[in-house]
Coordinates of C-alpha atoms in Angstrom, one line a residue:
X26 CA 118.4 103.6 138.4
X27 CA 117.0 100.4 136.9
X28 CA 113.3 102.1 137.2
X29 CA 112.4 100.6 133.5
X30 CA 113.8 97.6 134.6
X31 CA 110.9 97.6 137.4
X32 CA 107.9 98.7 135.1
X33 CA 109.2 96.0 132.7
X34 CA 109.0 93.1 135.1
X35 CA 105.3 94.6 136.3
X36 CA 104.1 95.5 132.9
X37 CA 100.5 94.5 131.9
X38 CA 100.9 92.0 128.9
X39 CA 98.8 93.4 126.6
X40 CA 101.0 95.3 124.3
X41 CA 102.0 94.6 120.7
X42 CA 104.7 96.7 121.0
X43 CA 106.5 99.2 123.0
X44 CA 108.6 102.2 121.3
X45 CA 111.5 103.7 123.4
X46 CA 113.1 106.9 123.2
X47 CA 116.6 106.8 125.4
X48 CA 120.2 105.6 124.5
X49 CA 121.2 102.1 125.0
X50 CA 120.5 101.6 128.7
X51 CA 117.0 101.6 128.4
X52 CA 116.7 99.0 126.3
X53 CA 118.8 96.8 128.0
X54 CA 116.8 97.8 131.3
X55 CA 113.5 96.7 129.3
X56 CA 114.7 93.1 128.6
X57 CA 116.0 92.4 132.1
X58 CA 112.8 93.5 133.1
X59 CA 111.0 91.1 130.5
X60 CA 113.6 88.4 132.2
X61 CA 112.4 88.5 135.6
X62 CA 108.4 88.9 134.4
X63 CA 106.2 86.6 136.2
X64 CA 105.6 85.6 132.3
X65 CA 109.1 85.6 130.6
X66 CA 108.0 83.9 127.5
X67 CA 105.1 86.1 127.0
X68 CA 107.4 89.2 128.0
X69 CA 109.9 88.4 125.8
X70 CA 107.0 88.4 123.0
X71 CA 106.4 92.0 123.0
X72 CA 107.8 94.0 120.0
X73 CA 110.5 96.6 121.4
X74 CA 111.0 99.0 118.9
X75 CA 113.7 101.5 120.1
X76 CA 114.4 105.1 118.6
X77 CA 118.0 105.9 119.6
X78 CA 118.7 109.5 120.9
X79 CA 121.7 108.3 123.3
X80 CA 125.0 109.7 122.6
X81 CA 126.9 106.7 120.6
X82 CA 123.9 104.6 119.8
X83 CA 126.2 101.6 119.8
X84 CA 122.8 99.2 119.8
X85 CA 121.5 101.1 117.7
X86 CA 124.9 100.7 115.1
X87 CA 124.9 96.5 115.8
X88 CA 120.9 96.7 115.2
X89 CA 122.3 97.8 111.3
X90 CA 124.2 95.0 110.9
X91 CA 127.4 94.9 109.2
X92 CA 128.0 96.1 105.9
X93 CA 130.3 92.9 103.7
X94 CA 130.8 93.6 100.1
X95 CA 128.3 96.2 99.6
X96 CA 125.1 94.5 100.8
X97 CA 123.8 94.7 104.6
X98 CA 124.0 92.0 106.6
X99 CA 121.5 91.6 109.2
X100 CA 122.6 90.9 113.1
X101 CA 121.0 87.8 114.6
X102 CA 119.2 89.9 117.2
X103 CA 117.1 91.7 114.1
X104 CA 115.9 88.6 112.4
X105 CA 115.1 87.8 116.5
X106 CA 112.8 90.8 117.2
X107 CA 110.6 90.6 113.7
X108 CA 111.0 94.5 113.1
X109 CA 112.7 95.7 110.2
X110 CA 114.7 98.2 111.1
X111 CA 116.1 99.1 107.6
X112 CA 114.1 102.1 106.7
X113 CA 114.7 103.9 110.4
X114 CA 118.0 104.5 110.1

């Protein structure tokens, strides 16, 4: 438990970006990481890209955005990470 979490907070910070492969608790476990980096601000710079293959995907549904009167409405946590997401769903 909360082992990405750990690598987070030690990772090296020169990545661009880091792709993930899990459900939603990794993802969370990589930002709480970035959040107690010896370097938040620079942790928090690193593109996460996550590929969901959890169960429900429910970050991956609010990472969609809502759907009002036909047209997609991103969620302020997209326009946040600079990734468009669009064409991965």
């Amino acid at each position: 438990p909360k082992h990405a979490c750990k690598i987070a907070q030690a990772l090296p910070l020169d990545f661009d970006t880091i792709v993930i492969y899990s459900g939603d608790g990794l993802l969370h476990e990589i930002y709480n990481g970035f959040a107690e980096h010896d370097d938040p601000i620079r942790a928090f710079s690193i593109h996460v890209a996550p590929t969901p293959t959890g169960s429900a995907n429910g970050t991956c549904q609010n990472l969609r955005g809502l759907e009002v009167g036909g047209l997609s409405q991103p969620t302020p946590l997209l326009n946040q990470t600079n990734i468009d997401f669009a064409g991965w769903i």
